[in-house]
């Protein structure tokens, strides 16, 4: 074989294993040749320029900075996005706010009726309200302490929830009767201690004679309102309150001016409205099955009374502190005369 033929055969045999991926080390060279010919790597991707790491980090930081305003706007939109939980909260909160706003408005209207009788009538009613609230408001713990216990049993054990509600109603009724008796006996001494002068004492006693009848009714109404809220119903207490307050405002001029009863007519109107509210609320609770009338005939269990006493101690102390400060302000105003006391009664209600 000539030298030229031998060299041609050697080149051919050295190239074939490279194409077949043999162990002669020419596979990589062949792949590189194909890459140069086709411009494509073995994995099928086009080769790109090599980008420095510093340049990539700079671009990423610019993207993060550019996305910050968008992220802030997104978070703001999420705040104002209405969800199911927001709707449920609004359904419960708005009627409750309406109930709280209704009471001072009605009280201001009633005071306007009483003002037509003169500043002494306003002063005597202010002292009567102070004495009434001094004994009644500390008992508000009956509704506040009972609400979470009824709510905890309302879904799983409705019979136990009814028993808790019935026990609290009986306690409220009993406490109201005791308060009514005590205030009926000690009206004059208590009113004198709270600043009622000789000119106001007679009208205060007349007002109080009819107002104290509503003591048990007031406490029963407070418990029924708490029961409705425990069953996640705040619209019904608002409806019953509006109905009773409209009835109250209609009775005030009727008893005070048409029948000529004066401050006694104001007390009778409030007591009648309180009776209406308590009766309607109890009827709705019984009709919906949340209160079993048979449970009202059972004596409250000692464990339930212990819960009320334990939970109500701090709430009673809080209410007494607030009412005591208001009564001291009444005493200070009455020392300056009935006109000053009447102004002090109207001012906070307007505020």
XYZ file of C-alpha atoms in Angstrom:
351
model
C 0.000 0.000 0.000
C 1.310 3.390 -0.887
C 1.888 6.063 1.770
C -0.921 8.216 0.465
C -3.508 5.406 0.697
C -2.348 4.473 4.191
C -2.760 8.020 5.468
C -6.269 8.220 3.958
C -7.293 4.986 5.676
C -5.942 6.198 9.046
C -7.877 9.440 8.823
C -11.072 7.511 7.979
C -10.758 5.033 10.867
C -9.930 7.761 13.390
C -12.957 9.794 12.376
C -15.596 6.999 12.498
C -15.246 6.212 16.249
C -15.591 9.886 16.939
C -18.923 9.923 15.176
C -20.069 6.796 17.042
C -18.960 8.136 20.413
C -16.102 5.710 20.812
C -13.276 5.854 23.276
C -10.808 7.530 20.963
C -11.587 10.953 22.426
C -12.998 12.423 19.228
C -16.701 12.430 20.267
C -16.367 15.803 21.909
C -14.662 17.186 18.839
C -17.437 15.880 16.624
C -20.104 17.399 18.888
C -18.272 20.703 18.771
C -18.172 20.500 14.995
C -21.896 19.912 14.810
C -22.480 22.810 17.214
C -20.420 25.076 15.020
C -22.257 23.855 11.905
C -25.841 24.088 13.230
C -25.423 26.726 15.934
C -27.318 24.431 18.441
C -26.112 22.473 21.492
C -26.866 18.799 22.155
C -29.713 19.726 24.586
C -31.480 21.579 21.770
C -31.084 25.125 23.173
C -29.362 27.891 21.326
C -26.216 29.103 22.997
C -26.437 32.591 24.423
C -24.002 35.167 25.614
C -22.596 34.781 29.109
C -24.166 37.388 31.452
C -22.175 38.529 34.474
C -23.744 37.763 37.918
C -23.534 41.413 39.003
C -25.653 42.441 36.041
C -28.363 39.866 36.926
C -28.489 40.999 40.562
C -28.840 44.622 39.441
C -31.768 43.775 37.163
C -33.470 41.757 39.938
C -33.149 44.624 42.388
C -34.683 46.992 39.831
C -37.640 44.614 39.394
C -38.158 44.412 43.159
C -38.088 48.183 43.491
C -40.543 48.575 40.622
C -42.950 46.035 42.167
C -43.112 47.744 45.607
C -45.819 50.330 44.664
C -47.864 47.569 43.050
C -47.575 45.446 46.189
C -48.664 48.404 48.332
C -51.692 49.064 46.103
C -52.581 45.393 46.252
C -52.457 45.431 50.063
C -54.659 48.538 50.142
C -57.195 46.878 47.860
C -57.224 43.821 50.096
C -58.135 46.033 53.079
C -61.242 47.376 51.360
C -62.223 44.070 49.786
C -65.506 42.921 51.324
C -65.403 39.301 52.462
C -67.993 37.021 54.033
C -66.602 37.651 57.511
C -66.917 41.409 56.977
C -70.555 41.027 55.966
C -71.276 38.936 59.051
C -69.580 41.482 61.311
C -71.565 44.324 59.740
C -74.801 42.352 60.120
C -74.209 42.032 63.855
C -72.572 45.390 64.556
C -74.806 47.882 62.761
C -78.053 47.026 64.623
C -76.151 47.000 67.922
C -74.778 50.480 67.213
C -78.300 51.613 66.367
C -79.579 50.297 69.695
C -76.900 52.178 71.628
C -77.609 55.399 69.716
C -81.365 55.102 70.202
C -81.463 55.300 74.000
C -79.895 58.776 74.503
C -81.990 60.164 71.640
C -85.236 58.998 73.232
C -84.094 60.238 76.640
C -83.451 63.682 75.170
C -86.966 63.772 73.667
C -88.498 62.777 77.004
C -86.485 65.488 78.757
C -87.870 68.018 76.285
C -91.393 67.011 77.322
C -90.502 67.302 81.015
C -88.898 70.710 80.418
C -92.330 72.124 79.625
C -93.181 71.595 83.307
C -90.297 73.853 84.415
C -86.737 73.491 85.624
C -87.823 72.109 88.996
C -89.494 69.177 87.257
C -86.282 68.479 85.320
C -84.255 68.635 88.549
C -86.580 66.265 90.428
C -86.564 63.761 87.558
C -82.753 63.994 87.365
C -82.431 63.058 91.036
C -84.970 60.266 90.604
C -83.012 58.846 87.680
C -79.797 59.077 89.693
C -81.253 57.057 92.557
C -82.758 54.519 90.160
C -79.521 54.034 88.225
C -77.486 53.764 91.426
C -79.269 50.508 92.261
C -80.126 49.207 88.794
C -76.983 49.760 86.734
C -74.713 47.573 88.897
C -77.024 44.667 88.029
C -76.213 44.992 84.322
C -73.684 42.213 84.849
C -76.592 39.747 84.608
C -76.803 40.208 80.856
C -73.086 40.738 80.213
C -71.959 37.683 82.182
C -74.688 35.445 80.766
C -74.124 36.261 77.084
C -70.941 34.174 76.490
C -72.333 31.203 78.419
C -75.524 31.128 76.357
C -73.523 31.568 73.142
C -71.277 28.618 74.047
C -74.280 26.297 74.510
C -76.582 27.690 71.814
C -75.476 25.395 68.986
C -74.488 22.178 70.741
C -76.857 22.088 73.712
C -79.892 24.379 73.266
C -81.640 22.962 76.328
C -78.743 23.990 78.541
C -78.733 27.426 76.914
C -82.444 27.734 77.736
C -81.812 26.732 81.360
C -79.020 29.298 81.699
C -81.271 31.998 80.264
C -84.193 31.002 82.506
C -81.977 31.022 85.613
C -80.662 34.491 84.791
C -84.178 35.801 84.162
C -85.311 34.519 87.558
C -82.315 36.152 89.245
C -83.050 39.419 87.422
C -86.698 39.303 88.455
C -85.820 38.602 92.079
C -83.144 41.297 92.213
C -85.521 43.814 90.650
C -88.224 43.072 93.231
C -85.727 43.504 96.084
C -84.536 46.819 94.644
C -88.128 47.962 94.211
C -88.912 47.241 97.871
C -85.736 48.879 99.182
C -86.213 52.022 97.117
C -89.875 52.181 98.033
C -89.001 52.259 101.720
C -85.916 54.484 101.597
C -86.791 56.859 98.755
C -86.841 60.050 100.792
C -83.573 59.521 102.744
C -81.680 58.436 99.603
C -83.009 61.364 97.555
C -82.033 63.780 100.335
C -78.487 62.402 100.396
C -78.243 62.860 96.620
C -79.007 66.568 96.841
C -82.801 66.845 96.614
C -83.795 70.116 98.296
C -87.135 70.617 100.031
C -88.623 72.131 96.873
C -87.579 69.129 94.786
C -88.158 66.356 97.281
C -91.921 66.181 96.837
C -91.816 65.875 93.045
C -88.904 63.432 93.272
C -90.887 61.141 95.544
C -93.920 61.333 93.211
C -91.788 60.449 90.196
C -90.028 57.672 92.034
C -93.220 56.106 93.334
C -94.111 54.979 89.812
C -90.620 54.628 88.404
C -89.447 51.923 90.808
C -92.133 49.563 89.496
C -90.049 49.172 86.340
C -86.968 47.892 88.239
C -87.607 44.160 87.639
C -88.835 44.897 84.112
C -85.638 46.790 83.307
C -83.416 43.917 84.441
C -85.481 41.302 82.596
C -85.249 43.400 79.417
C -81.475 43.671 79.774
C -81.167 39.875 80.020
C -83.382 39.314 76.963
C -81.253 41.696 74.895
C -78.118 39.775 75.911
C -79.842 36.500 74.992
C -80.650 37.720 71.485
C -77.044 38.764 70.977
C -75.847 35.387 72.246
C -77.885 33.772 69.472
C -76.237 36.209 66.987
C -79.381 38.263 66.518
C -78.931 41.995 67.011
C -81.711 43.111 64.688
C -84.556 41.897 66.915
C -83.422 43.886 70.006
C -83.226 46.987 67.806
C -86.731 46.386 66.495
C -88.226 45.831 69.950
C -86.390 48.880 71.304
C -87.708 51.102 68.498
C -91.245 49.826 69.078
C -91.077 50.371 72.850
C -89.431 53.797 72.558
C -92.012 55.051 70.086
C -94.673 53.865 72.496
C -92.828 55.661 75.298
C -92.629 58.957 73.408
C -96.323 58.749 72.543
C -97.329 58.103 76.172
C -95.272 60.959 77.631
C -97.423 63.854 76.379
C -100.588 61.804 76.879
C -100.022 61.141 80.598
C -98.176 64.372 81.387
C -100.366 66.945 79.644
C -103.599 65.358 78.462
C -104.229 63.596 81.789
C -102.387 66.282 83.760
C -100.212 63.874 85.782
C -96.973 65.865 85.429
C -93.796 64.052 86.475
C -95.870 61.067 87.596
C -97.058 60.741 84.002
C -93.450 60.634 82.794
C -92.677 57.794 85.208
C -95.817 55.872 84.208
C -94.969 56.222 80.515
C -91.463 54.846 81.040
C -92.737 51.963 83.158
C -95.394 51.051 80.577
C -92.824 51.096 77.762
C -90.490 48.905 79.826
C -93.308 46.420 80.431
C -94.043 46.306 76.706
C -90.394 45.724 75.825
C -89.933 42.906 78.350
C -93.153 41.163 77.320
C -92.484 41.314 73.584
C -88.865 40.155 73.998
C -89.836 37.174 76.157
C -92.552 36.218 73.692
C -90.095 36.211 70.769
C -87.562 34.118 72.695
C -90.227 31.541 73.568
C -91.660 31.453 70.046
C -88.229 30.817 68.502
C -87.538 27.984 70.926
C -84.612 29.710 72.610
C -86.412 29.808 75.963
C -88.457 26.909 77.310
C -91.210 28.248 79.632
C -90.905 25.081 81.748
C -87.354 26.098 82.696
C -88.725 29.268 84.306
C -90.353 27.047 86.933
C -87.030 25.472 87.942
C -85.033 26.954 90.787
C -81.610 28.185 89.551
C -78.822 25.702 90.147
C -76.079 26.659 92.592
C -73.411 26.286 89.904
C -75.153 28.859 87.701
C -75.548 31.268 90.599
C -71.852 30.818 91.427
C -70.923 31.665 87.819
C -73.016 34.836 87.947
C -71.513 35.910 91.263
C -67.938 35.282 90.123
C -68.284 36.926 86.723
C -70.359 39.830 87.993
C -68.112 41.080 90.779
C -65.748 43.115 88.599
C -68.578 44.379 86.389
C -70.576 45.493 89.421
C -67.604 47.397 90.815
C -67.108 49.122 87.451
C -70.763 50.156 87.178
C -70.826 51.423 90.753
C -67.761 53.561 90.093
C -69.322 55.205 87.034
C -72.748 55.787 88.623
C -71.190 57.139 91.809
C -69.247 59.764 89.882
C -72.385 60.846 88.006
C -74.375 61.097 91.230
C -71.644 63.151 92.862
C -71.868 65.518 89.904
C -75.644 65.678 90.448
C -75.105 66.549 94.107
C -72.633 69.295 93.192
C -75.084 70.723 90.640
C -78.042 70.583 93.048
C -76.062 72.568 95.628
C -76.138 75.474 93.176
C -79.900 75.336 92.808
C -82.583 73.557 90.790
C -81.858 75.620 87.676
C -78.227 74.504 87.628
C -79.314 70.899 88.222
C -81.739 71.107 85.287
C -78.990 72.481 83.053
C -76.675 69.680 84.110
C -79.371 67.125 83.220
C -79.937 68.550 79.735
C -76.283 69.252 78.882
C -74.838 65.703 78.972
C -77.844 64.326 77.071
C -77.334 66.871 74.303
C -73.648 66.026 74.206
